[in-house]
Short mmCIF file of C-alpha atoms and ligand atoms in Angstrom, two decimals:
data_model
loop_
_atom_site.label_atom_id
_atom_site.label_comp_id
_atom_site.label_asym_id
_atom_site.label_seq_id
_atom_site.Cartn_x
_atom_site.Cartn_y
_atom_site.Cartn_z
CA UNK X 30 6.23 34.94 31.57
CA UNK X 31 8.18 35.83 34.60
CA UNK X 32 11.20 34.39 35.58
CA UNK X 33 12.01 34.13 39.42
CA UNK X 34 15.10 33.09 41.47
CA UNK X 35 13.75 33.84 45.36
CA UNK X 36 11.76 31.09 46.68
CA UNK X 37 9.59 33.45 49.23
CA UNK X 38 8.72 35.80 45.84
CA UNK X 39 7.68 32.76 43.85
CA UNK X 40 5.79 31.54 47.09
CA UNK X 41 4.52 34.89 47.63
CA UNK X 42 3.15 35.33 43.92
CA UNK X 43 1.74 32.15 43.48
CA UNK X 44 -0.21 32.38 46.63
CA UNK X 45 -1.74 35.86 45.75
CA UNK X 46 -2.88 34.66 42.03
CA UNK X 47 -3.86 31.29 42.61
CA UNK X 48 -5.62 31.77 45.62
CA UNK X 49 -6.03 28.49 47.35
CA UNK X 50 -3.45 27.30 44.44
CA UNK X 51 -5.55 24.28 43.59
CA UNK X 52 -4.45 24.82 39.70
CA UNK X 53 -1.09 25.32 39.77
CA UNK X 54 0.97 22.72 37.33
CA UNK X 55 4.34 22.38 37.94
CA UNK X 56 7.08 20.58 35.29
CA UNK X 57 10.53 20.60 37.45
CA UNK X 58 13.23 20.18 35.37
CA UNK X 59 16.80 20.75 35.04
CA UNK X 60 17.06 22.77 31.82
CA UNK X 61 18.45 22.00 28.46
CA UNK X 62 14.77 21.32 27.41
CA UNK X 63 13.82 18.65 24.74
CA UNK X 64 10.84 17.77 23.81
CA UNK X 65 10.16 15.35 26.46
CA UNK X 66 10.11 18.34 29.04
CA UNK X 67 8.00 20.25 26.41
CA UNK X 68 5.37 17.78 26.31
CA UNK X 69 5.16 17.75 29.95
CA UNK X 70 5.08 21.26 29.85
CA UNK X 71 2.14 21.21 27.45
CA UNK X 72 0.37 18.79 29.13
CA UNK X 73 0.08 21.25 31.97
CA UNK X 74 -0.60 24.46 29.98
CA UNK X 75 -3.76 22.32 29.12
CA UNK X 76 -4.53 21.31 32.82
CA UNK X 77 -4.23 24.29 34.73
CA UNK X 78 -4.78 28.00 35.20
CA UNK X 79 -1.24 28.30 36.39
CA UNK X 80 1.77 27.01 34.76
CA UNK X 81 5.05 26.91 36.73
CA UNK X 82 8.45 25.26 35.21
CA UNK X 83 11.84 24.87 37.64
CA UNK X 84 15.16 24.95 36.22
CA UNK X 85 17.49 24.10 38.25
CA UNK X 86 20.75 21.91 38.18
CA UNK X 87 20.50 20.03 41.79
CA UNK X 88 24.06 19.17 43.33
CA UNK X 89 22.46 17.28 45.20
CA UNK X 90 21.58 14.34 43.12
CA UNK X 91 24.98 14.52 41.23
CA UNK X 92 28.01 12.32 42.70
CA UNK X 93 31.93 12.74 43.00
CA UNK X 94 32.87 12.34 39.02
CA UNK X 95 29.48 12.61 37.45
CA UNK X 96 28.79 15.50 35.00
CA UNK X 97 27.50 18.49 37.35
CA UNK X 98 30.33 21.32 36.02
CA UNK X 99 29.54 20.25 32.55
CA UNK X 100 25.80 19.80 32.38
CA UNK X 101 24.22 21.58 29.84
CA UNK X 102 22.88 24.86 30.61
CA UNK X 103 21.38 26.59 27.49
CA UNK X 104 19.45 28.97 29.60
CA UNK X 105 18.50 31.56 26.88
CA UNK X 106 16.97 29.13 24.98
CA UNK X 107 15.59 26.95 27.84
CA UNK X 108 13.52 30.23 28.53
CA UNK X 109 12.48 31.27 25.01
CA UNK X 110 11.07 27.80 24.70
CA UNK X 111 9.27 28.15 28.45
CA UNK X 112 7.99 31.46 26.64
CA UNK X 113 6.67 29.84 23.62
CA UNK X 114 5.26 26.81 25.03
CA UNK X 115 3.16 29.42 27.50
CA UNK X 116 4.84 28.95 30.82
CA UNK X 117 3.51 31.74 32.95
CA UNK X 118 6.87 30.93 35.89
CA UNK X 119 10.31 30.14 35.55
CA UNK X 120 11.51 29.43 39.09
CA UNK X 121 15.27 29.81 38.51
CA UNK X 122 16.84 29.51 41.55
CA UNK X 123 20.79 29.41 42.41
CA UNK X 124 22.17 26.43 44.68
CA UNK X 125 23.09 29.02 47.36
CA UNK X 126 19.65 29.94 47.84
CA UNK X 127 18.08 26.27 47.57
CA UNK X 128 21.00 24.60 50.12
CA UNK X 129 22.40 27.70 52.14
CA UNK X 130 25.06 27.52 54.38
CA UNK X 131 24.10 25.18 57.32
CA UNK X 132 21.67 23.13 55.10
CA UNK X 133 20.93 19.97 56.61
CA UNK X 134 17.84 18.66 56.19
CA UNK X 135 17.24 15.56 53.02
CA UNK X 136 14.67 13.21 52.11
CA UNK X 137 15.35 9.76 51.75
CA UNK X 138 12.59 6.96 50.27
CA UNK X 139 14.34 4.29 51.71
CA UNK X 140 15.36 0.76 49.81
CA UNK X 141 13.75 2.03 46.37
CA UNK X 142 16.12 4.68 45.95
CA UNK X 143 19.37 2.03 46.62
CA UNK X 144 18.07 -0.24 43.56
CA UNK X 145 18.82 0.06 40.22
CA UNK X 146 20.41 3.33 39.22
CA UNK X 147 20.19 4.05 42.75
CA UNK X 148 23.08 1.17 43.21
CA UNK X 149 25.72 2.85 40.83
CA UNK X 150 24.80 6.58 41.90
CA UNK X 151 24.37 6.49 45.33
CA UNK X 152 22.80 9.27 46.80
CA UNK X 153 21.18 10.55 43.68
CA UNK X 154 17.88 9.81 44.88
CA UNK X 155 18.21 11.77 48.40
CA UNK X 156 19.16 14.50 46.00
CA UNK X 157 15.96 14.17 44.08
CA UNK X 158 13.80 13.86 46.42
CA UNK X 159 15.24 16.24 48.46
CA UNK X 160 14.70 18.69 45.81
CA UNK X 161 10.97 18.07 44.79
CA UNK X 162 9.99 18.13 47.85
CA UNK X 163 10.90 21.87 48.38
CA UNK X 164 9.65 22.77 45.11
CA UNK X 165 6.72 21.17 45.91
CA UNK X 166 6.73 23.30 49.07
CA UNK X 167 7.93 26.38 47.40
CA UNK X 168 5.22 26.02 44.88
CA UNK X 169 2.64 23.99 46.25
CA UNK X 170 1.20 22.94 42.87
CA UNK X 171 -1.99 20.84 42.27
CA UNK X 172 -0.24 18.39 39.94
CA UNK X 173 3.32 17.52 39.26
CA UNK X 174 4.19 16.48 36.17
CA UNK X 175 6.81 13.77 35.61
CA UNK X 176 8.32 11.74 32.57
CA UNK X 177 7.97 7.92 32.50
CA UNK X 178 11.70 7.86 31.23
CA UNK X 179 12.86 8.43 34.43
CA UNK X 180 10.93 5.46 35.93
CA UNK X 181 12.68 4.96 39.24
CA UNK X 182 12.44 8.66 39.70
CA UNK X 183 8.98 8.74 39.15
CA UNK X 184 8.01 6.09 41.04
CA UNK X 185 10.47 7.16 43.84
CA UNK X 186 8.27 10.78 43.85
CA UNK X 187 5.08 8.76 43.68
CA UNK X 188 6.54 7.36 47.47
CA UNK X 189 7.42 10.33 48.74
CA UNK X 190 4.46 12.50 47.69
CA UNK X 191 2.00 9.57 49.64
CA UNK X 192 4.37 9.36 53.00
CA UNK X 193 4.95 12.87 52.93
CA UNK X 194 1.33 13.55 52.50
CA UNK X 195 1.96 15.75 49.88
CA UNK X 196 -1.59 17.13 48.70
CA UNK X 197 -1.04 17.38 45.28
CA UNK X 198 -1.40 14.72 42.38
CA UNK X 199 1.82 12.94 40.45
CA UNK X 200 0.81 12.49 36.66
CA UNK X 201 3.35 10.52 34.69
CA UNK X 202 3.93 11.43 31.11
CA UNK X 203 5.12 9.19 27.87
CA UNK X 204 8.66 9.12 26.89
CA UNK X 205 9.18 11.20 23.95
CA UNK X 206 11.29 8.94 21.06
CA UNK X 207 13.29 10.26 18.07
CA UNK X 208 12.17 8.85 15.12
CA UNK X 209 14.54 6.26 15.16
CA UNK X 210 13.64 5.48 18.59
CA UNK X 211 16.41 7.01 20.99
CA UNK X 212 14.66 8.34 24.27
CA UNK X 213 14.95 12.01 24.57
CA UNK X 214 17.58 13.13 27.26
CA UNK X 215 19.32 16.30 28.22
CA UNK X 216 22.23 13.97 28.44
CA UNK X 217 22.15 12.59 24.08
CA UNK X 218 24.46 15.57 23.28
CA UNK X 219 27.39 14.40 25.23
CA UNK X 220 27.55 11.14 22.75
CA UNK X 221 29.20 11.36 19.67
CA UNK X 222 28.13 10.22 16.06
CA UNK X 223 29.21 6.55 16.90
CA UNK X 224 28.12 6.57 19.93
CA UNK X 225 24.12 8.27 19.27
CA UNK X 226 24.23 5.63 16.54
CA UNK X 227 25.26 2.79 18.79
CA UNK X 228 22.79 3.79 21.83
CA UNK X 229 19.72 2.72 19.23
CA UNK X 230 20.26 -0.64 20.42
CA UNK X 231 18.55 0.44 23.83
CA UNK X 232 14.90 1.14 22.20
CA UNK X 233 15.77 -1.92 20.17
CA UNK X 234 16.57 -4.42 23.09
CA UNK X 235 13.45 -2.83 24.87
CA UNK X 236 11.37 -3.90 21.89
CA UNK X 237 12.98 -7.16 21.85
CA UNK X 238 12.00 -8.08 24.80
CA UNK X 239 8.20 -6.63 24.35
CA UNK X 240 8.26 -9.25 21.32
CA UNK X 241 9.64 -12.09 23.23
CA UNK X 242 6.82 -11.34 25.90
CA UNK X 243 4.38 -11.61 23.22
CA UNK X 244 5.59 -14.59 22.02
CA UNK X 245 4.61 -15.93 25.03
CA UNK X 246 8.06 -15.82 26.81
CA UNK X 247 8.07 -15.36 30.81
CA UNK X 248 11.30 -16.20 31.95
CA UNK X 249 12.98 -12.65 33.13
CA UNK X 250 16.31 -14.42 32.26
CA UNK X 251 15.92 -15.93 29.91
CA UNK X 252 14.30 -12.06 28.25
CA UNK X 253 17.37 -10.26 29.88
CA UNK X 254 20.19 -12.78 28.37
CA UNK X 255 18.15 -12.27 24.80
CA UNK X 256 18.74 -7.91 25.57
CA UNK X 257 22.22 -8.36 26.74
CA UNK X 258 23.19 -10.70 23.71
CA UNK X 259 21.95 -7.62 21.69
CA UNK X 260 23.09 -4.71 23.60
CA UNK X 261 26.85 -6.65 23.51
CA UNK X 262 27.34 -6.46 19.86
CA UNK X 263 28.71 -3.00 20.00
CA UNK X 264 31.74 -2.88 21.44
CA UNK X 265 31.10 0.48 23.20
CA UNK X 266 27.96 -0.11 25.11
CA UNK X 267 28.84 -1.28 28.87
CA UNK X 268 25.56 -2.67 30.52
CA UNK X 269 25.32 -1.54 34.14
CA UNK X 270 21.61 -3.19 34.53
CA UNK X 271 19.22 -4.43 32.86
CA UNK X 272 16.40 -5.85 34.65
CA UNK X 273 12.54 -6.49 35.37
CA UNK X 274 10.84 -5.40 37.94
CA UNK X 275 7.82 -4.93 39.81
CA UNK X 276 6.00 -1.38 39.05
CA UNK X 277 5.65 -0.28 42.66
CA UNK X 278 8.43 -1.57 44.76
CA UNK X 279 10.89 -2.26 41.51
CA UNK X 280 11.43 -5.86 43.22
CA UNK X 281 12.75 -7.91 40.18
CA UNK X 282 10.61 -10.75 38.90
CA UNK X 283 12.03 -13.72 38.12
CA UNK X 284 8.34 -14.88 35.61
CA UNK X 285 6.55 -12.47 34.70
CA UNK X 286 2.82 -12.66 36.00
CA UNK X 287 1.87 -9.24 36.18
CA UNK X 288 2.42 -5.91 34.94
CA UNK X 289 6.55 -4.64 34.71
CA UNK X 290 8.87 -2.31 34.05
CA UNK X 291 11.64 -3.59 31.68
CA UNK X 292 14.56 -0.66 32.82
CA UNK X 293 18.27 -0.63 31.36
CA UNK X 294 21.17 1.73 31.79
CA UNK X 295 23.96 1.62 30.00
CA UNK X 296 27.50 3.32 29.72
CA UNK X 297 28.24 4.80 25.85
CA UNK X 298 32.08 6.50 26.42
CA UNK X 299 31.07 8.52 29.91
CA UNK X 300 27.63 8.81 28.91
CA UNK X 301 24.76 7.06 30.63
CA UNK X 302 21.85 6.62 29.36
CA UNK X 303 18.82 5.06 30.60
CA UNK X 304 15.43 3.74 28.92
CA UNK X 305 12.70 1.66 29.81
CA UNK X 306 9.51 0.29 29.22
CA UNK X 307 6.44 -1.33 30.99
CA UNK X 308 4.94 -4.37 30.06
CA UNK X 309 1.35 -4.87 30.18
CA UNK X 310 0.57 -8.35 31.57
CA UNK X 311 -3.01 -8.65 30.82
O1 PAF H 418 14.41 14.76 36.13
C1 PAF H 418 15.06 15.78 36.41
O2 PAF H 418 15.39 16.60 35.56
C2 PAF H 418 15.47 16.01 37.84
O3 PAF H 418 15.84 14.83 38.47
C3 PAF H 418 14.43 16.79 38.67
C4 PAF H 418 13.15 16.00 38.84
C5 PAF H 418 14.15 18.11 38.00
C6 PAF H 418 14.99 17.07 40.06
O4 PAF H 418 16.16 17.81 39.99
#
């Protein structure tokens, strides 16, 4: 495994082993690895000749007061479990060489990235998509590999790569639960004992409202009231949405008559956390 911080070297390898790089996975990611990201990365070992993971904490996508200084940034692990899991590229770049001085060129998906946790973080999206896209032209993999916790992300990429004409392909990977059903994120060791306890309620009010839609409910309101009623009982969780929306254009649906995304975030202490899951109409 190599590990690389210049863009042009990475660009310059890539393009003398992979040839016309049409097998070339990449798994961008912002460190402290879990086993979501190790899945992902997995799924591409399997998929392609090349295997190519980013690590990279993008100021970009981070806003006045959120957690940038203190993200986690286990790097030495981060890379022995890249080595294990056969990555054969760590792009590790710095944010001087990414954004130098001068820098002034961003990508906005308009209206989807202002929705949802686009409406409490604004600007977090430009930052995103600002950022795959130059890994995507830094690497220029065949497929990117995304997880379907990070719905609005994912489907904000999905936008991009198809009005960008990005030629490679977007494949969307499971959310990775612990046992007892909190979503794996970078972000679960910021809460404390109370709190990780507490935050179960999120998988829990997800499958709530799976069962309701099973029972034949189709009321969005009347499904979101049932989650918030749930999510309320502990005293530390502050809802900032929790909605249903439309798969493609994450318009909210007031009955459901089609396939959906159920998406929450909510506030534990400072901590954010965000879950979802999609409801298959037919
Ligand atoms: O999901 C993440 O970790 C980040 O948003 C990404 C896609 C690596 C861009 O910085």
């Amino acid at each position: 495994m190599r590990v690389i911080r210049n863009p042009r070297k990475l660009n310059r390898i890539l393009e003398r082993t992979s040839g016309n790089r049409k097998n070339i996975g990449l798994v961008p990611t912002m460190g402290a690895l879990h086993l979501g990201h190790l899945s992902l990365i997995k799924q591409a070992r399997r998929e392609n000749n090349t295997v190519v993971v980013s690590i990279f904490v993008n100021p970009a996508q981070f806003g006045a007061g959120e957690d940038l200084k203190k993200y986690p940034r286990p790097l030495n692990r981060d890379l022995a479990l890249c080595r294990a899991a056969g990555v054969d590229f760590v792009f590790l770049p710095n944010a001087k060489i990414i954004y130098p001085r001068g820098y002034s060129t961003f990508v906005n998906v308009e209206g989807l990235s202002n929705l949802l946790c686009g409406a409490a973080r604004p600007g977090h999206f430009r930052g995103v998509a600002t950022i795959v896209a130059k890994l995507l032209n830094i690497i220029g993999p065949s497929v990117l590999y995304l997880g379907q916790k990070d719905a609005q992300q994912a489907i904000i990429i999905k936008r991009m790569v198809e009005d960008l004409n990005f030629p490679v392909k977007v494949k969307i990977m499971p959310i990775v639960r612990q046992k007892d059903g909190l979503a794996l994120s970078s972000r679960n060791v910021y809460l404390n004992k109370k709190q990780r306890f507490d935050a179960l309620v999120l998988s829990k009010a997800l499958s709530l409202a799976k069962s309701l839609f099973k029972a034949g409910v189709r009321d969005s309101s009347r499904i979101i009231n049932r989650m918030r009623q749930l999510i309320n009982r502990k005293k530390q969780a502050k809802i900032d949405y929790l909605a249903i929306v439309d798969l493609e254009k994450l318009e909210k649906i007031k009955k459901i008559d089609r396939n959906c995304l159920v998406a929450l975030a909510v506030k534990f202490g400072n901590t954010r956390l965000i879950d979802n899951t999609v409801i298959n109409y037919a």
